[in-house]
JSON list of C-alpha atoms in Angstrom, two decimals:
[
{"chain": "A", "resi": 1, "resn": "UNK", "atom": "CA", "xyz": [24.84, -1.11, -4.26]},
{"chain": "A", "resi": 2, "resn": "UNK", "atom": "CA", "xyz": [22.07, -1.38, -7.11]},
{"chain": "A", "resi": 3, "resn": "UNK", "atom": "CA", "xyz": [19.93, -3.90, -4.64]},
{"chain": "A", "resi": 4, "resn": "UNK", "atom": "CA", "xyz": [19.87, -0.68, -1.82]},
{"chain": "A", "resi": 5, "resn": "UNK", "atom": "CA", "xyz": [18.03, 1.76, -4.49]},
{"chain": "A", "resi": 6, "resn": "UNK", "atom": "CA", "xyz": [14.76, 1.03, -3.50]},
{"chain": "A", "resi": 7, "resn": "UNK", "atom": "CA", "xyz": [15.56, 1.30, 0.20]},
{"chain": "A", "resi": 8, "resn": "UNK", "atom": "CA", "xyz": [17.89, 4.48, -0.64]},
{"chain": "A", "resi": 9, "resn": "UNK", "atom": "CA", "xyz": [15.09, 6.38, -2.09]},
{"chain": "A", "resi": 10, "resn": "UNK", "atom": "CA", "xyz": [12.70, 5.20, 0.77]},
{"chain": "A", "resi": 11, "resn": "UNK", "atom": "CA", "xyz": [15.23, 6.93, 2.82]},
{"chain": "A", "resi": 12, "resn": "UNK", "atom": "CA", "xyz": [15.39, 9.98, 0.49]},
{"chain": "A", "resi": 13, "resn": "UNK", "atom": "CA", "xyz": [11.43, 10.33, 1.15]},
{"chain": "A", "resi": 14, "resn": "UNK", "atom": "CA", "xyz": [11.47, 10.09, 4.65]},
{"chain": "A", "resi": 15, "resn": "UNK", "atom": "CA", "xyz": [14.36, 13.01, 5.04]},
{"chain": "A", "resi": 16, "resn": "UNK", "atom": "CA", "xyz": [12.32, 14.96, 2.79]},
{"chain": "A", "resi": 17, "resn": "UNK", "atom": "CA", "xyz": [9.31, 15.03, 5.96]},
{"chain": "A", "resi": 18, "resn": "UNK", "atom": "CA", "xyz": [11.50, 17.62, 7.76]},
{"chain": "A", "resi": 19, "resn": "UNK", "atom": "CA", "xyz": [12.15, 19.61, 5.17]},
{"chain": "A", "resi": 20, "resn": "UNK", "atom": "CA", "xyz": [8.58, 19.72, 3.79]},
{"chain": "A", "resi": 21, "resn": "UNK", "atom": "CA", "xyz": [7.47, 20.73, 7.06]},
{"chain": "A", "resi": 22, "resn": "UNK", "atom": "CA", "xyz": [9.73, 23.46, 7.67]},
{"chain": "A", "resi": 23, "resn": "UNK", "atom": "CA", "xyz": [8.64, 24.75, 4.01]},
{"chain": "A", "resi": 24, "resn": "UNK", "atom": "CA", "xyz": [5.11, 24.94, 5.21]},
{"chain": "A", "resi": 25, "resn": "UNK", "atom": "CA", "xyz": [5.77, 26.54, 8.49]},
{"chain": "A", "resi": 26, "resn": "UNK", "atom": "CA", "xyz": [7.41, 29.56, 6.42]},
{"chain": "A", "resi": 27, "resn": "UNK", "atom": "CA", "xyz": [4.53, 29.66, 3.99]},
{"chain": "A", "resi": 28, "resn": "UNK", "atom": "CA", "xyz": [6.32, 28.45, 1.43]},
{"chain": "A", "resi": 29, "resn": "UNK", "atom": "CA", "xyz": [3.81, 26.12, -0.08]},
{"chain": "A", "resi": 30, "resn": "UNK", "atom": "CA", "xyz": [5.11, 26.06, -3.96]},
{"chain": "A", "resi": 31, "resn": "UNK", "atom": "CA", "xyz": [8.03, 24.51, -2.79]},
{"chain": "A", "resi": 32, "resn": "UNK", "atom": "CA", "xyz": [6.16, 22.54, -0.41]},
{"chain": "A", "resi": 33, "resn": "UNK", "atom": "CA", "xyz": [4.40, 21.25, -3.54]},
{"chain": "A", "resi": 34, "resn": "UNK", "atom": "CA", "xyz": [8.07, 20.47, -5.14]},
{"chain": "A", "resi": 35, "resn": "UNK", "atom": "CA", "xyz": [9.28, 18.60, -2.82]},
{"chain": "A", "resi": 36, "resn": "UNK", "atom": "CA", "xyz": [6.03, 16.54, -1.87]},
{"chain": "A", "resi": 37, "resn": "UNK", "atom": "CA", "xyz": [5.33, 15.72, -5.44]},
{"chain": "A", "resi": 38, "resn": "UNK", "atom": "CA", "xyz": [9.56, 14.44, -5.70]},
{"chain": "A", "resi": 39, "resn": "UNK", "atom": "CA", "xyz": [8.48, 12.68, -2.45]},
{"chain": "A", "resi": 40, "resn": "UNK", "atom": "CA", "xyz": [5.79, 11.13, -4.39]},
{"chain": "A", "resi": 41, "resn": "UNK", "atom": "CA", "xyz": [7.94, 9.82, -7.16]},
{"chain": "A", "resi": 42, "resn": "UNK", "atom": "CA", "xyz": [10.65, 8.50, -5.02]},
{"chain": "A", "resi": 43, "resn": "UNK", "atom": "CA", "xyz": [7.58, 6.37, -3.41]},
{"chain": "A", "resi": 44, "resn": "UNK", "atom": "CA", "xyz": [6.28, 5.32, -7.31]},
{"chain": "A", "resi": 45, "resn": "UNK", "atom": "CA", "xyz": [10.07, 5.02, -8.09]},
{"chain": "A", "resi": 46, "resn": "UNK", "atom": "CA", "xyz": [11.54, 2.54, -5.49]},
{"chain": "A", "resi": 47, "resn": "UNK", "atom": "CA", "xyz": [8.06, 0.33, -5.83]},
{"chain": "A", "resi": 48, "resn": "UNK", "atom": "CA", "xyz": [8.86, -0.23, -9.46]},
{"chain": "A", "resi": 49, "resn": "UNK", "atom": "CA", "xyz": [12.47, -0.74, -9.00]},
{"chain": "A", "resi": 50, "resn": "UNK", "atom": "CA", "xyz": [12.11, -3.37, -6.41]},
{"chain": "A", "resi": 51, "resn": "UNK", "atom": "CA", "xyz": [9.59, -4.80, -8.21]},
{"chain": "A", "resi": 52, "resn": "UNK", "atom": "CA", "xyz": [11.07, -4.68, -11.34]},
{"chain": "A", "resi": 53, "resn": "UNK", "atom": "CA", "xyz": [14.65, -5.85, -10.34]},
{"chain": "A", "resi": 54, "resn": "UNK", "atom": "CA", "xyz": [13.16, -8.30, -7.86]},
{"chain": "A", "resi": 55, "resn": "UNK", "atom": "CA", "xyz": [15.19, -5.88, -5.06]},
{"chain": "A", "resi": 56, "resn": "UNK", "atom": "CA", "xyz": [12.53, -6.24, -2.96]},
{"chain": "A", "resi": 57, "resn": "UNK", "atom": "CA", "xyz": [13.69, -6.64, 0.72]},
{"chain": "A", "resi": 58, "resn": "UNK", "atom": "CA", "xyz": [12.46, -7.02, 4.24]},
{"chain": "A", "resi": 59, "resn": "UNK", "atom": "CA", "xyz": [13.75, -3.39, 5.25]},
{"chain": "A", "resi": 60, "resn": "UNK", "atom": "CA", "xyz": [11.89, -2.05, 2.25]},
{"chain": "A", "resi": 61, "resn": "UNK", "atom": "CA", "xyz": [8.43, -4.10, 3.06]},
{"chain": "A", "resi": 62, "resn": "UNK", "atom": "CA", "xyz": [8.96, -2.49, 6.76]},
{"chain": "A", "resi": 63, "resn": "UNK", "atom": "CA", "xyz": [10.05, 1.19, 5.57]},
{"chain": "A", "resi": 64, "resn": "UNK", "atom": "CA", "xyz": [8.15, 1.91, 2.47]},
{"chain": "A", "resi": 65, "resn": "UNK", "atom": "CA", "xyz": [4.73, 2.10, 4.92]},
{"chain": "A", "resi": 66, "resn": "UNK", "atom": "CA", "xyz": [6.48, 4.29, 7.43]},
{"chain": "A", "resi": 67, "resn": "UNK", "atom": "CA", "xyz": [7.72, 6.68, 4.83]},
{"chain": "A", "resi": 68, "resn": "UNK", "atom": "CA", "xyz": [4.06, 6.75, 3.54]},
{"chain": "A", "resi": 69, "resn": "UNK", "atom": "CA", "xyz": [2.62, 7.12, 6.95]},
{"chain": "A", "resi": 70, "resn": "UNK", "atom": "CA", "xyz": [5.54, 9.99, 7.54]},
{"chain": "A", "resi": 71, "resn": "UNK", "atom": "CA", "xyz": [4.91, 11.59, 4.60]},
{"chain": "A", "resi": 72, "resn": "UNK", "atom": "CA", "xyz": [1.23, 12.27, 4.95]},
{"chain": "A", "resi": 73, "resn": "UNK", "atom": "CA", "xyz": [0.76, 12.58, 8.75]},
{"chain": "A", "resi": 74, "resn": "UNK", "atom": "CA", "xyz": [3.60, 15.30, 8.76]},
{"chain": "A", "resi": 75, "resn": "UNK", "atom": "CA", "xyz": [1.62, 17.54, 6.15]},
{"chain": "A", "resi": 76, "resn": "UNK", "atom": "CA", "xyz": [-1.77, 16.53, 6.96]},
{"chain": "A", "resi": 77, "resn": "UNK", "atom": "CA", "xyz": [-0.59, 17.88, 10.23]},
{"chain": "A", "resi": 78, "resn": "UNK", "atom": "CA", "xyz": [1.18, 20.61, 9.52]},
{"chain": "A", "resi": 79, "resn": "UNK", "atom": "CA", "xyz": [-1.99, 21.83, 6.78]},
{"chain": "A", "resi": 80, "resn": "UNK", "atom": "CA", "xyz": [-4.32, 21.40, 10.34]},
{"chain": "A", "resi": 81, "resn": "UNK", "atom": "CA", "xyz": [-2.15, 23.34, 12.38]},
{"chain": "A", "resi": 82, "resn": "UNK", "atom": "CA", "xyz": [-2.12, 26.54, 9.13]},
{"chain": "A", "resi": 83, "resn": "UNK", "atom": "CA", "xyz": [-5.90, 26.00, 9.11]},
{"chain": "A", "resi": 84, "resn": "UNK", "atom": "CA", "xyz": [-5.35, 25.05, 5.72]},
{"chain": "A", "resi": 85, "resn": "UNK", "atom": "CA", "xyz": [-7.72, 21.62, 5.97]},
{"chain": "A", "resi": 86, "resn": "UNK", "atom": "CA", "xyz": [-9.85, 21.08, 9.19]},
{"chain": "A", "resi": 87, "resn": "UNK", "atom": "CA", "xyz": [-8.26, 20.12, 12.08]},
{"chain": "A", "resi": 88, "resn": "UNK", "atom": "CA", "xyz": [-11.07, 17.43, 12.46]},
{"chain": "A", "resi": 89, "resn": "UNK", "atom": "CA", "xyz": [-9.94, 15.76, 9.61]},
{"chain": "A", "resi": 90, "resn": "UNK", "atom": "CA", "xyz": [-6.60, 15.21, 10.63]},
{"chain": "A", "resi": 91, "resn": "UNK", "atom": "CA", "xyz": [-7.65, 13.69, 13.58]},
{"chain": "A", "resi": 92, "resn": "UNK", "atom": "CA", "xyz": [-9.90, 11.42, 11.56]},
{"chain": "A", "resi": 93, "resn": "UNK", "atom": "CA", "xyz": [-7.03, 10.43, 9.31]},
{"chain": "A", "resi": 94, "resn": "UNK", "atom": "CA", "xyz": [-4.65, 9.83, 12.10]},
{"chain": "A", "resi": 95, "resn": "UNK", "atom": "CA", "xyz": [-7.66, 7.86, 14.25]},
{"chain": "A", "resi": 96, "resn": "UNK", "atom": "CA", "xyz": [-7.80, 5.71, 11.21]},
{"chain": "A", "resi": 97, "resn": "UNK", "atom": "CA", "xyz": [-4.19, 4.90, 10.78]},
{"chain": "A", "resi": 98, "resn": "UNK", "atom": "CA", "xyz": [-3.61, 4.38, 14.35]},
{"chain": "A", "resi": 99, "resn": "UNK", "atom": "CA", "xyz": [-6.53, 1.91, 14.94]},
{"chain": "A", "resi": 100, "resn": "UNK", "atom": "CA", "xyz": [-5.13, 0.11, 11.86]},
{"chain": "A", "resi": 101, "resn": "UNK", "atom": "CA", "xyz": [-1.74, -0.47, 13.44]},
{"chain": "A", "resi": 102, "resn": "UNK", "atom": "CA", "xyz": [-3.20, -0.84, 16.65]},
{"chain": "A", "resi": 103, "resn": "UNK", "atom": "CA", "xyz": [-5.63, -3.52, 15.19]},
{"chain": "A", "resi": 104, "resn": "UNK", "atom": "CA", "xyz": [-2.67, -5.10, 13.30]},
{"chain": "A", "resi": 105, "resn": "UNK", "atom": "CA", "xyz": [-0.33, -4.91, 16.47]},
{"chain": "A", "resi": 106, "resn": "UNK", "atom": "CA", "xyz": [-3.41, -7.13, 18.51]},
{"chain": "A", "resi": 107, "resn": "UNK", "atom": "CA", "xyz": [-4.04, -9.37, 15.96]},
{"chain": "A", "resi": 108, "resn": "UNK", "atom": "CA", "xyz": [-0.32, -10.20, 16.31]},
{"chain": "A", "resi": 109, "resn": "UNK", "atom": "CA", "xyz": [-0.40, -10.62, 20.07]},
{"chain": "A", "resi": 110, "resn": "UNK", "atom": "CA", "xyz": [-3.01, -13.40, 19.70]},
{"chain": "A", "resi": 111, "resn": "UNK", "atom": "CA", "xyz": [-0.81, -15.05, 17.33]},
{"chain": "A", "resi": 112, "resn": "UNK", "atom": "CA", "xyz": [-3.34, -14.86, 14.51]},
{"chain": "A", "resi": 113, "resn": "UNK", "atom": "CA", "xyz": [-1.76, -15.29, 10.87]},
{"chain": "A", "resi": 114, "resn": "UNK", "atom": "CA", "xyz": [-2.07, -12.22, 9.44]},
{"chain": "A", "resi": 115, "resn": "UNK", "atom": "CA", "xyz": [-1.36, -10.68, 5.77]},
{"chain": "A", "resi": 116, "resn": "UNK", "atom": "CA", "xyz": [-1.98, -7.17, 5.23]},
{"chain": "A", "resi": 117, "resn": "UNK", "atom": "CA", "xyz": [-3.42, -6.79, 1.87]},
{"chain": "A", "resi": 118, "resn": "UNK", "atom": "CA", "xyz": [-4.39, -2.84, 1.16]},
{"chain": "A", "resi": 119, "resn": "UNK", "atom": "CA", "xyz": [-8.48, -2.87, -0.11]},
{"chain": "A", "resi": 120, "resn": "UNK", "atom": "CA", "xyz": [-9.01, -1.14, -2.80]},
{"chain": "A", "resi": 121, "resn": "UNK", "atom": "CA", "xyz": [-11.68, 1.52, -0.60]},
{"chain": "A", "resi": 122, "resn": "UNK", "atom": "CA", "xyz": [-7.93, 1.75, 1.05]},
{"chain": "A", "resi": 123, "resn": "UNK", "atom": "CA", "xyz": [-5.70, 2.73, -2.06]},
{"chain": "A", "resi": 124, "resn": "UNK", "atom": "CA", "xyz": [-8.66, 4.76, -3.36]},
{"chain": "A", "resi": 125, "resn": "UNK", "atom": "CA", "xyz": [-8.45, 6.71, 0.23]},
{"chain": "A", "resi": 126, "resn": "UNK", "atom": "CA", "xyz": [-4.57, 6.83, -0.13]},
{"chain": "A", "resi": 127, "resn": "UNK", "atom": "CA", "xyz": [-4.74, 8.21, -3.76]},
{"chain": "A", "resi": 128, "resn": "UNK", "atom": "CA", "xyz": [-7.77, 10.86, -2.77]},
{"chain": "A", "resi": 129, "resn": "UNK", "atom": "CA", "xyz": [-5.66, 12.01, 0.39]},
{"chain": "A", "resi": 130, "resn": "UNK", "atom": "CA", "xyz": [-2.56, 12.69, -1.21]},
{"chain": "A", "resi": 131, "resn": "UNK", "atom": "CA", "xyz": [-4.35, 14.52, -4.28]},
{"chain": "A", "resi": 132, "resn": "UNK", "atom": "CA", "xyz": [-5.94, 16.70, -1.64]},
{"chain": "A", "resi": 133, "resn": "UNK", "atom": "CA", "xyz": [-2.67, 17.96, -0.36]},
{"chain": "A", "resi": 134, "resn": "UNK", "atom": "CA", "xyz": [-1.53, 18.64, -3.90]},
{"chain": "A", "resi": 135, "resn": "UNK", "atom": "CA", "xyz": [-5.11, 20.43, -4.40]},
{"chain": "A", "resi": 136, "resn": "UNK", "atom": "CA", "xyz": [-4.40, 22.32, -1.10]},
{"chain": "A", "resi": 137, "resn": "UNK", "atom": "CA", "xyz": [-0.84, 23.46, -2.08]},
{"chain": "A", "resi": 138, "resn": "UNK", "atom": "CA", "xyz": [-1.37, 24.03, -5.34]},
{"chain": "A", "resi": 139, "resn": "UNK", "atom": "CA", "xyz": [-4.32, 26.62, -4.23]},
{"chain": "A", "resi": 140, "resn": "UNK", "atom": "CA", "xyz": [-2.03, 27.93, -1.56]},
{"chain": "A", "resi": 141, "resn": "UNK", "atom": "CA", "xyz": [0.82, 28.71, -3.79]},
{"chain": "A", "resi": 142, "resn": "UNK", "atom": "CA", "xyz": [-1.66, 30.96, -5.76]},
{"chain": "A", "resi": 143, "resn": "UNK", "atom": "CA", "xyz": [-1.55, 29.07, -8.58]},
{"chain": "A", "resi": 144, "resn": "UNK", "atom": "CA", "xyz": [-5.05, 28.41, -9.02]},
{"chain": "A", "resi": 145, "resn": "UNK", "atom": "CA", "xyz": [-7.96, 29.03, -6.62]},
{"chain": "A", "resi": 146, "resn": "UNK", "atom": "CA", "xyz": [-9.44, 25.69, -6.27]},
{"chain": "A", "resi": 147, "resn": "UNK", "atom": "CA", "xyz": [-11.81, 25.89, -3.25]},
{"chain": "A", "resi": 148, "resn": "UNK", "atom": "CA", "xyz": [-14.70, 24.32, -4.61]},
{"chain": "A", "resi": 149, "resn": "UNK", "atom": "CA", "xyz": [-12.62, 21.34, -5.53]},
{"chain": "A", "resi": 150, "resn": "UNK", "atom": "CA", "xyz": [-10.91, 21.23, -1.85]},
{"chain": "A", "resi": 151, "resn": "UNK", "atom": "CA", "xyz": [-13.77, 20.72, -1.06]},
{"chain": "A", "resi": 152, "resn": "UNK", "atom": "CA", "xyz": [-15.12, 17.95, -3.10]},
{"chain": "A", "resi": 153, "resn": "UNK", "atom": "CA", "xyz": [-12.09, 15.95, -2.44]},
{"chain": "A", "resi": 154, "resn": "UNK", "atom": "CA", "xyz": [-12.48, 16.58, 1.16]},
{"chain": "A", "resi": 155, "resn": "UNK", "atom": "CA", "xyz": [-15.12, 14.98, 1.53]},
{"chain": "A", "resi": 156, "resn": "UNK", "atom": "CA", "xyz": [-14.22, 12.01, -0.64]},
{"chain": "A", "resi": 157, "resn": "UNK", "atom": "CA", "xyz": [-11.01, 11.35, 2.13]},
{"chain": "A", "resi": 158, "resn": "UNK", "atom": "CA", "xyz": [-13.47, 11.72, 4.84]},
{"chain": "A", "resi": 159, "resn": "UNK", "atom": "CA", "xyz": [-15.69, 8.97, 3.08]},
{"chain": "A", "resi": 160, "resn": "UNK", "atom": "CA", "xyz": [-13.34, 6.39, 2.08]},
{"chain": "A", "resi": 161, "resn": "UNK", "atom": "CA", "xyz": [-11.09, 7.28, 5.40]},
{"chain": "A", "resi": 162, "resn": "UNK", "atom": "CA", "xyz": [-14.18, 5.56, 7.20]},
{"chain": "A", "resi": 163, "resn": "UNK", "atom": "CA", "xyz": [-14.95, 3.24, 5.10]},
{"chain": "A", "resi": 164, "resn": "UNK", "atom": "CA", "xyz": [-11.42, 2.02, 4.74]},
{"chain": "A", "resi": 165, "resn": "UNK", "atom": "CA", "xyz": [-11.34, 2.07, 8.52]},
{"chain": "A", "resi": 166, "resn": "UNK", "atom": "CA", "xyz": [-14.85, -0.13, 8.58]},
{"chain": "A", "resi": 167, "resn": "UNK", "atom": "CA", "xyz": [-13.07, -2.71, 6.12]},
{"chain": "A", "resi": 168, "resn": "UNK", "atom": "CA", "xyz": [-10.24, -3.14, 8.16]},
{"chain": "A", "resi": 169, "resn": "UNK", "atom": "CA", "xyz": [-11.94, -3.26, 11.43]},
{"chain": "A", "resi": 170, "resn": "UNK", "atom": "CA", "xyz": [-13.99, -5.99, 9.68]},
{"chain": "A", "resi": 171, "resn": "UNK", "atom": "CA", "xyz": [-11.41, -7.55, 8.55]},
{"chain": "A", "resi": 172, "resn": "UNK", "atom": "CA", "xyz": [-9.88, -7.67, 12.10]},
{"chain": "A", "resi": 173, "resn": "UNK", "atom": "CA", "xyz": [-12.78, -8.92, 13.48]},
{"chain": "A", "resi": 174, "resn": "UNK", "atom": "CA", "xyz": [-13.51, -11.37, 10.78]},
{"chain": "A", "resi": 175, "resn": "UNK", "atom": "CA", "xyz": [-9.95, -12.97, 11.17]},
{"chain": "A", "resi": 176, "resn": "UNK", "atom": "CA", "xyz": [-10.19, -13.30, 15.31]},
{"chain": "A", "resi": 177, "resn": "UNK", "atom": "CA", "xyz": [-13.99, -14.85, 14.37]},
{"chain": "A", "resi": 178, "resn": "UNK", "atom": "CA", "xyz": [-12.60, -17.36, 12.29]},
{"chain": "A", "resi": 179, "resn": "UNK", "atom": "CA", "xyz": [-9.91, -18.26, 13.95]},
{"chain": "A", "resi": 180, "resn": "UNK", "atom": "CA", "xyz": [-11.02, -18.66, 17.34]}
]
């Protein structure tokens, strides 16, 4: 049973989506903030377990990104749709992430060897979006007014959301130029 934690709490984060969506639906973005922040842990949580415990396992190498993917789309979403972050910037975010699978998913079909190895430009982006939704809930819960920083970490995601999307596409192109 102590091998499935990782995978458990992956689990736990990606039954927590529904729940955080509902929250912000109903305006209730302090709680919002609870739960996305215990979402957050869970995702720092199983990483160190697995890697830890050596517990790491193919469901968890498969689930841990959807979770992640989940976890952000669903809010960044569901902020859009409140008019609490720009709608254009969710499609930006979700452009990016979908020509990154969709890259990955052709790359595949022309049988090239491929290892997916996050930049840093790509964690950086990952980091700045999530802090943005804590910035945006935190602000929304009343808890401090923090528009001016929105805003500055807005448009640090928009920046490294294309340049991480440039690096992969790169990338992509780099490995069917080198292979071919």
């Amino acid at each position: 049973m102590f091998a499935q934690i990782p995978n458990l709490l992956t689990l736990l984060r990606i039954l927590m989506v529904p729940v955080i969506v509902v929250l912000l639906n109903a305006h209730e973005y302090a709680y919002a903030l609870l739960l996305f922040t215990l979402a957050g842990i869970t995702d720092g949580l199983d990483g160190w377990v697995a890697k830890t415990y050596h517990l790491q396992s193919a469901m968890g190498a498969m689930l841990d990104p959807i979770a992640d993917k989940l976890l952000l789309v669903s809010t960044y979403t569901m902020l859009a749709v409140l008019g609490d972050i720009p709608f254009w910037l969710l499609v930006l975010v979700v452009f990016r992430d979908f020509m990154i699978v969709g890259g990955y998913w052709l790359l595949v079909a022309m049988d090239k060897k491929l290892e997916v190895q996050p930049s840093l430009i790509s964690k950086m982006n990952t980091f700045f979006q999530i802090l943005l939704v804590l910035l945006v809930l935190i602000d929304r819960a009343g808890w401090l007014m923090l528009d001016d920083v929105i805003y500055g970490v807005l448009l640090v995601v928009v920046s490294t959301t294309v340049l991480s999307g440039m690096g992969y596409v790169r990338a992509g192109i780099g490995r069917v130029s080198t292979e071919t």
